[in-house]
Short mmCIF file of C-alpha atoms in Angstrom, two decimals:
data_model
loop_
_atom_site.label_atom_id
_atom_site.label_comp_id
_atom_site.label_asym_id
_atom_site.label_seq_id
_atom_site.Cartn_x
_atom_site.Cartn_y
_atom_site.Cartn_z
CA MET A 1 40.52 -1.23 7.64
CA ARG A 2 42.27 -4.21 6.05
CA VAL A 3 40.61 -6.60 8.53
CA LEU A 4 37.19 -5.08 7.74
CA LYS A 5 37.85 -5.39 4.01
CA LEU A 6 38.73 -9.07 4.34
CA PHE A 7 35.65 -9.66 6.48
CA LEU A 8 33.43 -8.02 3.84
CA ILE A 9 35.00 -10.18 1.12
CA LYS A 10 34.23 -13.23 3.22
CA GLU A 11 30.60 -12.17 3.60
CA PHE A 12 30.12 -11.60 -0.13
CA HIS A 13 31.76 -14.94 -0.94
CA GLN A 14 29.42 -16.62 1.50
CA PHE A 15 26.46 -14.89 -0.11
CA SER A 16 27.53 -15.87 -3.65
CA ARG A 17 27.77 -19.54 -2.65
CA ASP A 18 24.11 -19.60 -1.62
CA PRO A 19 21.91 -19.53 -4.77
CA LYS A 20 18.73 -19.69 -2.69
CA MET A 21 19.72 -16.50 -0.88
CA PHE A 22 20.38 -14.86 -4.24
CA MET A 23 16.85 -15.76 -5.36
CA VAL A 24 15.27 -14.48 -2.15
CA VAL A 25 17.13 -11.19 -2.14
CA LEU A 26 17.25 -10.20 -5.82
CA VAL A 27 14.57 -12.13 -7.72
CA VAL A 28 11.70 -12.55 -5.27
CA PRO A 29 11.28 -8.78 -4.59
CA VAL A 30 10.75 -8.12 -8.29
CA ILE A 31 8.20 -10.95 -8.53
CA GLN A 32 6.43 -9.64 -5.43
CA LEU A 33 6.25 -6.15 -6.89
CA ILE A 34 4.69 -7.42 -10.13
CA PHE A 35 2.14 -9.57 -8.30
CA LEU A 36 1.24 -6.85 -5.82
CA GLY A 37 1.09 -4.29 -8.62
CA TYR A 38 -1.86 -6.17 -10.05
CA ALA A 39 -3.32 -7.71 -6.89
CA ALA A 40 -3.10 -4.73 -4.49
CA ASN A 41 -5.90 -2.84 -6.17
CA ARG A 42 -8.77 -1.21 -4.30
CA ASP A 43 -10.14 0.49 -7.41
CA LEU A 44 -13.79 -0.28 -8.12
CA ASN A 45 -14.42 -0.09 -11.84
CA ASN A 46 -16.87 -2.93 -12.35
CA VAL A 47 -19.84 -2.86 -9.97
CA SER A 48 -21.99 -5.91 -10.67
CA THR A 49 -25.61 -4.77 -10.56
CA ALA A 50 -29.11 -6.28 -10.56
CA ILE A 51 -32.10 -4.23 -11.74
CA LEU A 52 -35.77 -4.50 -10.84
CA ASP A 53 -37.67 -2.08 -13.08
CA ASN A 54 -41.26 -1.91 -11.85
CA ASP A 55 -42.10 0.99 -14.17
CA LYS A 56 -40.65 -0.13 -17.51
CA SER A 57 -40.99 3.37 -18.94
CA ALA A 58 -38.77 5.51 -21.14
CA ALA A 59 -37.62 7.47 -18.07
CA SER A 60 -36.67 4.31 -16.16
CA ARG A 61 -34.76 3.00 -19.18
CA ASP A 62 -32.89 6.31 -19.44
CA PHE A 63 -32.05 6.05 -15.75
CA ILE A 64 -30.66 2.54 -16.23
CA ASP A 65 -28.72 3.66 -19.32
CA ASP A 66 -26.95 6.29 -17.23
CA PHE A 67 -25.58 3.52 -15.03
CA GLU A 68 -24.40 1.44 -17.98
CA LYS A 69 -22.83 4.41 -19.78
CA SER A 70 -20.93 5.51 -16.67
CA GLY A 71 -18.40 2.70 -17.15
CA TYR A 72 -18.55 1.73 -13.47
CA PHE A 73 -21.62 -0.52 -13.47
CA THR A 74 -22.26 -3.83 -15.21
CA ILE A 75 -25.90 -4.91 -15.35
CA LYS A 76 -25.69 -8.65 -14.76
CA TYR A 77 -29.27 -9.46 -13.92
CA TYR A 78 -32.77 -8.10 -14.57
CA ALA A 79 -35.05 -9.38 -11.82
CA ASP A 80 -38.73 -10.17 -12.20
CA ASN A 81 -39.54 -9.54 -8.56
CA TYR A 82 -38.00 -8.31 -5.33
CA ASP A 83 -37.23 -11.78 -3.97
CA ASN A 84 -35.20 -12.72 -7.04
CA LEU A 85 -33.20 -9.50 -6.77
CA THR A 86 -32.36 -9.99 -3.09
CA ARG A 87 -31.43 -13.61 -3.80
CA GLU A 88 -28.78 -12.41 -6.27
CA ILE A 89 -27.31 -10.16 -3.57
CA ASP A 90 -27.44 -12.92 -0.95
CA ASP A 91 -25.64 -15.33 -3.27
CA GLY A 92 -22.89 -12.79 -3.92
CA ASN A 93 -23.63 -12.57 -7.63
CA VAL A 94 -24.08 -8.79 -7.55
CA LEU A 95 -22.84 -6.00 -5.30
CA ILE A 96 -25.92 -3.78 -5.54
CA GLY A 97 -29.56 -4.07 -6.48
CA ILE A 98 -31.56 -1.14 -7.88
CA VAL A 99 -35.34 -1.15 -7.52
CA ILE A 100 -37.21 1.42 -9.62
CA GLY A 101 -40.65 2.12 -8.20
CA LYS A 102 -43.95 2.12 -10.05
CA ASP A 103 -45.09 5.36 -11.68
CA PHE A 104 -41.43 6.47 -11.88
CA GLU A 105 -41.98 8.41 -15.10
CA LYS A 106 -45.40 9.68 -14.03
CA LYS A 107 -44.02 11.18 -10.82
CA ILE A 108 -41.21 12.85 -12.71
CA ASN A 109 -43.66 14.41 -15.15
CA THR A 110 -45.86 15.68 -12.28
CA ASN A 111 -42.87 17.15 -10.41
CA SER A 112 -43.14 14.58 -7.62
CA SER A 113 -40.33 12.60 -6.00
CA ALA A 114 -39.71 9.38 -7.87
CA ASP A 115 -38.90 6.31 -5.80
CA VAL A 116 -35.65 4.40 -6.31
CA LEU A 117 -34.36 1.86 -3.80
CA VAL A 118 -30.68 0.87 -3.89
CA ILE A 119 -29.58 -2.17 -1.86
CA PHE A 120 -25.86 -2.69 -1.18
CA ASP A 121 -23.97 -5.77 -0.13
CA GLY A 122 -22.13 -4.21 2.80
CA SER A 123 -19.89 -7.21 3.53
CA ASP A 124 -16.98 -5.19 2.16
CA GLY A 125 -17.57 -1.73 3.56
CA ASN A 126 -15.03 -0.07 1.30
CA LYS A 127 -16.62 -1.39 -1.89
CA ALA A 128 -20.10 -0.50 -0.70
CA ALA A 129 -19.05 3.06 0.19
CA VAL A 130 -17.38 3.63 -3.19
CA ALA A 131 -20.36 2.17 -5.06
CA ALA A 132 -22.72 4.37 -3.03
CA GLY A 133 -20.75 7.41 -4.14
CA TYR A 134 -21.07 6.35 -7.78
CA VAL A 135 -24.84 5.84 -7.39
CA GLN A 136 -25.28 9.23 -5.75
CA THR A 137 -23.36 10.95 -8.54
CA ILE A 138 -25.39 9.28 -11.30
CA ALA A 139 -28.73 9.93 -9.55
CA SER A 140 -27.83 13.58 -9.00
CA GLY A 141 -26.79 13.94 -12.63
CA PHE A 142 -30.04 12.36 -13.83
CA ALA A 143 -32.12 14.66 -11.63
CA LYS A 144 -30.21 17.72 -12.84
CA THR A 145 -30.79 16.72 -16.47
CA ILE A 146 -34.54 16.45 -15.84
CA VAL A 147 -34.62 19.92 -14.24
CA LEU A 148 -32.70 21.51 -17.10
CA GLU A 149 -34.92 19.85 -19.71
CA LYS A 150 -38.06 21.15 -17.99
CA LEU A 151 -36.62 24.65 -17.75
CA GLU A 152 -35.74 24.54 -21.41
CA LYS A 153 -39.26 23.41 -22.38
CA SER A 154 -40.75 26.21 -20.31
CA GLY A 155 -38.63 28.79 -22.14
CA MET A 156 -36.33 29.60 -19.21
CA LYS A 157 -32.66 29.67 -20.14
CA GLU A 158 -31.35 29.98 -16.59
CA PRO A 159 -32.64 28.51 -13.32
CA LEU A 160 -34.28 30.84 -10.82
CA VAL A 161 -32.17 29.49 -7.97
CA ALA A 162 -28.41 30.00 -8.05
CA SER A 163 -26.29 26.85 -8.06
CA ILE A 164 -22.65 26.08 -7.33
CA GLU A 165 -20.57 24.22 -9.87
CA ALA A 166 -17.45 22.64 -8.36
CA GLU A 167 -14.47 22.39 -10.69
CA THR A 168 -12.51 19.34 -9.58
CA ARG A 169 -8.79 19.00 -10.16
CA ILE A 170 -6.93 15.89 -9.04
CA TRP A 171 -3.19 16.29 -8.57
CA TYR A 172 -0.46 13.62 -8.59
CA ASN A 173 -2.80 10.70 -9.37
CA PRO A 174 -5.48 11.97 -11.80
CA GLU A 175 -6.90 8.51 -12.52
CA LEU A 176 -7.11 7.70 -8.78
CA LEU A 177 -5.28 4.40 -9.27
CA THR A 178 -4.52 2.43 -6.10
CA ARG A 179 -1.39 1.05 -7.74
CA ILE A 180 0.31 4.45 -7.87
CA PHE A 181 -0.17 4.86 -4.12
CA MET A 182 0.69 1.30 -3.11
CA LEU A 183 3.74 0.38 -5.19
CA PRO A 184 6.20 2.94 -3.76
CA GLY A 185 5.43 1.51 -0.33
CA ILE A 186 6.56 -1.92 -1.55
CA VAL A 187 10.11 -0.55 -1.56
CA GLY A 188 9.88 -0.07 2.21
CA LEU A 189 8.54 -3.59 2.74
CA ILE A 190 11.32 -5.12 0.66
CA LEU A 191 13.98 -3.21 2.58
CA ILE A 192 12.50 -4.47 5.86
CA VAL A 193 12.44 -8.08 4.70
CA ILE A 194 15.97 -8.04 3.32
CA THR A 195 17.76 -5.99 5.95
CA THR A 196 15.88 -7.16 9.05
CA SER A 197 15.20 -10.81 8.29
CA MET A 198 18.37 -11.57 6.34
CA THR A 199 20.63 -9.81 8.85
CA SER A 200 19.19 -11.67 11.81
CA LEU A 201 19.27 -14.99 9.93
CA ALA A 202 22.89 -14.52 8.82
CA ILE A 203 24.13 -13.77 12.33
CA VAL A 204 22.16 -16.61 13.93
CA LYS A 205 23.40 -18.97 11.20
CA GLU A 206 27.00 -18.10 12.13
CA ARG A 207 26.19 -18.94 15.74
CA GLU A 208 24.51 -22.24 14.80
CA LEU A 209 27.47 -23.34 12.65
CA GLY A 210 29.97 -22.31 15.31
CA THR A 211 31.78 -19.89 12.99
CA LEU A 212 30.83 -16.91 15.18
CA GLU A 213 32.91 -18.31 18.03
CA GLN A 214 35.79 -18.87 15.60
CA LEU A 215 35.60 -15.22 14.56
CA LEU A 216 35.81 -14.13 18.19
CA VAL A 217 39.29 -15.64 18.58
CA THR A 218 40.58 -13.73 15.53
CA PRO A 219 42.01 -10.17 15.75
CA ILE A 220 38.73 -8.75 14.46
CA LYS A 221 37.14 -6.20 16.77
CA PRO A 222 33.43 -6.14 17.66
CA TYR A 223 32.71 -2.97 15.70
CA GLN A 224 34.41 -4.47 12.63
CA MET A 225 32.26 -7.58 12.93
CA ILE A 226 29.13 -5.44 13.22
CA LEU A 227 30.05 -3.36 10.18
CA GLY A 228 31.07 -6.49 8.30
CA LYS A 229 27.61 -7.95 8.87
CA LEU A 230 25.61 -4.78 8.20
CA ILE A 231 27.38 -3.27 5.18
CA PRO A 232 26.78 -6.23 2.80
CA PHE A 233 23.06 -6.36 3.56
CA SER A 234 22.70 -2.60 3.24
CA MET A 235 24.34 -2.83 -0.21
CA ILE A 236 22.14 -5.78 -1.16
CA GLY A 237 19.11 -3.85 0.05
CA LEU A 238 20.00 -0.88 -2.14
CA VAL A 239 20.51 -3.19 -5.14
CA SER A 240 17.10 -4.79 -4.55
CA MET A 241 15.55 -1.35 -4.19
CA THR A 242 17.10 -0.28 -7.51
CA LEU A 243 15.65 -3.34 -9.24
CA VAL A 244 12.22 -2.73 -7.75
CA ILE A 245 12.18 0.95 -8.73
CA SER A 246 13.30 0.02 -12.25
CA VAL A 247 10.44 -2.48 -12.58
CA MET A 248 8.01 0.03 -11.09
CA THR A 249 9.10 2.61 -13.69
CA LEU A 250 9.49 0.42 -16.77
CA TRP A 251 6.71 -2.14 -16.16
CA PHE A 252 4.01 -0.07 -14.45
CA GLY A 253 4.99 3.35 -15.78
CA ILE A 254 5.29 4.96 -12.33
CA ALA A 255 8.26 7.28 -12.72
CA VAL A 256 10.08 8.87 -9.78
CA LYS A 257 9.16 12.56 -9.96
CA GLY A 258 11.60 13.69 -7.29
CA SER A 259 15.32 13.33 -6.65
CA MET A 260 16.82 9.85 -6.92
CA THR A 261 19.67 11.01 -4.70
CA LEU A 262 17.23 11.96 -1.94
CA LEU A 263 15.41 8.67 -2.44
CA PHE A 264 18.56 6.59 -1.92
CA LEU A 265 19.68 8.79 0.98
CA SER A 266 16.31 8.31 2.67
CA SER A 267 16.49 4.56 2.06
CA PHE A 268 19.92 4.39 3.67
CA VAL A 269 18.65 6.34 6.70
CA PHE A 270 15.68 3.98 6.93
CA MET A 271 18.02 0.99 6.85
CA LEU A 272 19.68 2.21 10.04
CA SER A 273 16.47 1.18 11.80
CA THR A 274 15.89 -2.07 9.92
CA LEU A 275 19.50 -3.26 10.19
CA GLY A 276 19.56 -2.39 13.88
CA LEU A 277 16.32 -4.30 14.44
CA GLY A 278 17.73 -7.27 12.55
CA MET A 279 20.79 -7.25 14.79
CA PHE A 280 18.56 -7.00 17.86
CA VAL A 281 16.52 -10.01 16.71
CA SER A 282 19.74 -12.01 16.33
CA THR A 283 20.60 -11.36 19.99
CA ILE A 284 17.32 -12.80 21.26
CA SER A 285 17.14 -15.77 18.87
CA LYS A 286 18.99 -19.07 19.17
CA THR A 287 17.97 -20.65 15.87
CA GLN A 288 17.27 -19.41 12.34
CA GLN A 289 13.66 -20.53 12.61
CA GLN A 290 13.23 -18.56 15.82
CA ALA A 291 14.86 -15.52 14.23
CA MET A 292 12.58 -15.70 11.19
CA ILE A 293 9.42 -15.99 13.31
CA THR A 294 10.55 -13.23 15.67
CA ALA A 295 11.38 -10.86 12.82
CA ALA A 296 8.06 -11.57 11.09
CA PHE A 297 5.73 -11.24 14.07
CA LEU A 298 7.64 -8.78 16.23
CA ILE A 299 8.98 -6.40 13.56
CA ILE A 300 7.60 -6.80 10.04
CA MET A 301 3.88 -7.35 10.63
CA PRO A 302 3.45 -4.58 13.24
CA MET A 303 5.28 -2.20 10.91
CA ILE A 304 2.98 -3.07 8.02
CA PHE A 305 -0.19 -2.69 10.09
CA LEU A 306 0.80 0.49 11.96
CA SER A 307 2.68 2.40 9.27
CA GLY A 308 -0.26 3.33 7.06
CA PHE A 309 0.78 0.95 4.29
CA THR A 310 -2.35 -1.18 4.55
CA PHE A 311 -4.75 0.84 6.72
CA PRO A 312 -5.02 4.66 6.94
CA ILE A 313 -3.55 5.85 10.23
CA GLU A 314 -6.23 8.52 10.63
CA ASN A 315 -8.88 5.77 10.77
CA MET A 316 -7.20 4.03 13.70
CA PRO A 317 -8.14 4.61 17.37
CA LEU A 318 -6.26 7.51 18.93
CA GLU A 319 -4.19 5.22 21.17
CA ILE A 320 -3.00 3.21 18.15
CA GLN A 321 -2.18 6.40 16.28
CA TYR A 322 0.16 7.40 19.10
CA ILE A 323 1.88 4.00 18.91
CA SER A 324 2.38 4.45 15.15
CA TYR A 325 4.68 7.39 15.80
CA ALA A 326 7.26 4.84 17.02
CA VAL A 327 7.18 2.93 13.70
CA PRO A 328 10.04 3.91 11.34
CA LEU A 329 8.17 2.67 8.26
CA ARG A 330 5.50 5.34 8.85
CA TYR A 331 8.00 8.12 8.14
CA PHE A 332 9.69 6.29 5.28
CA LEU A 333 6.35 5.81 3.51
CA ILE A 334 5.67 9.54 3.75
CA ILE A 335 9.11 10.25 2.32
CA ILE A 336 9.12 7.75 -0.53
CA ARG A 337 5.55 8.52 -1.61
CA GLY A 338 6.33 12.20 -1.47
CA ILE A 339 9.41 11.76 -3.66
CA VAL A 340 7.93 9.28 -6.15
CA ILE A 341 4.37 10.58 -6.51
CA LYS A 342 4.60 14.29 -5.67
CA GLY A 343 8.23 15.08 -6.49
CA LEU A 344 8.86 16.62 -3.06
CA GLY A 345 12.34 17.68 -2.02
CA ILE A 346 14.37 17.90 1.16
CA GLY A 347 12.69 21.18 2.07
CA ASP A 348 9.34 19.39 2.34
CA LEU A 349 10.51 16.16 3.93
CA TRP A 350 13.32 17.20 6.28
CA GLU A 351 11.22 16.67 9.43
CA GLU A 352 10.38 13.06 8.56
CA LEU A 353 13.97 12.44 7.47
CA LEU A 354 15.33 13.86 10.73
CA ILE A 355 12.95 11.77 12.85
CA LEU A 356 13.87 8.69 10.81
CA PHE A 357 17.58 9.37 11.32
CA LEU A 358 17.22 9.87 15.09
CA MET A 359 15.17 6.68 15.42
CA GLY A 360 17.61 4.74 13.26
CA ALA A 361 20.67 6.00 15.15
CA THR A 362 19.06 5.15 18.51
CA ILE A 363 18.06 1.65 17.42
CA MET A 364 21.45 1.00 15.82
CA ILE A 365 23.45 2.16 18.86
CA ALA A 366 21.27 0.21 21.32
CA SER A 367 21.40 -2.95 19.19
CA SER A 368 25.19 -2.65 18.74
CA PHE A 369 25.75 -2.43 22.49
CA ARG A 370 23.52 -5.45 23.05
CA PHE A 371 25.29 -7.37 20.27
CA LYS A 372 28.74 -6.62 21.70
CA LYS A 373 27.53 -7.61 25.18
CA LYS A 374 26.21 -10.85 23.72
CA LEU A 375 29.58 -11.50 22.09
CA GLY A 376 31.34 -10.90 25.35
#
């Protein structure tokens, strides 16, 4: 135990003498969280719109007003003809173009179908789909208002045909903000970067400087060396996570609804995988540059793409979905989002936590054996 204690003191002294490492581990994660908190935003609250009103009637103006009053659409351009409207879409000045047909008001008054053409810039499918939903909602609301007004003028208080009114309740994220969903996942990314990349770099650096060979001739045992390398970075990872959660709570107002104890326990279990992967990378890398590239392209990027952090897993091909089950970050994202956003407890998350522990223990044991073999 005394040898391990001295080894840990050596590691922390080495860390404190490297100001660049201090910046990377403790300052950069907070800056990344703030930038991503504002940049990682898929919300669509300002749909730039061009209008071609071929009717120029009171009804068409009311229809356009509904779009402006919704708060989602900004009318940037009123076109004189169809070619001018499509040119605005082609140039990327607007996301959608709305063409109101002739006799729009006349057809409404004669109970005929009024023509409205909506053209979307589908370059970004997600934006186009969201905007299409907004348009459909506004058009349906406008049509319903017309029906009710006609019924009222005819003296009928209730429609002859029964209708269904859906009462919508949104739990956990009432404003449907992307930020609330994305920011808890940043904690997982930061833990991967710190524990995987920094661990592999630190071990490879020892080998490059020749200090690893010097340690081998000391009385220190392999398991003590492994613990001495992993414990400091696990502690640093937890400190970084604490800073990030504090910024997430105080800066962005996203409070942790669940147990902080469970959150830190889950993070520690997750770090079994990331630390083990960092140690594995160190055994197949000869230089720090090689370790950094290997960790980024072999570990970090696949985890980000296959975990559900960036792309929904259910939208992936079935074969890729099966592969995602082998990604530890997938389970950690479910856990941390469940704790932070929904306030879930161990009774709801024990399956993901158990899988994460078994994966972490397997990776850690396999990497430790390979590391000790490499030392030998």
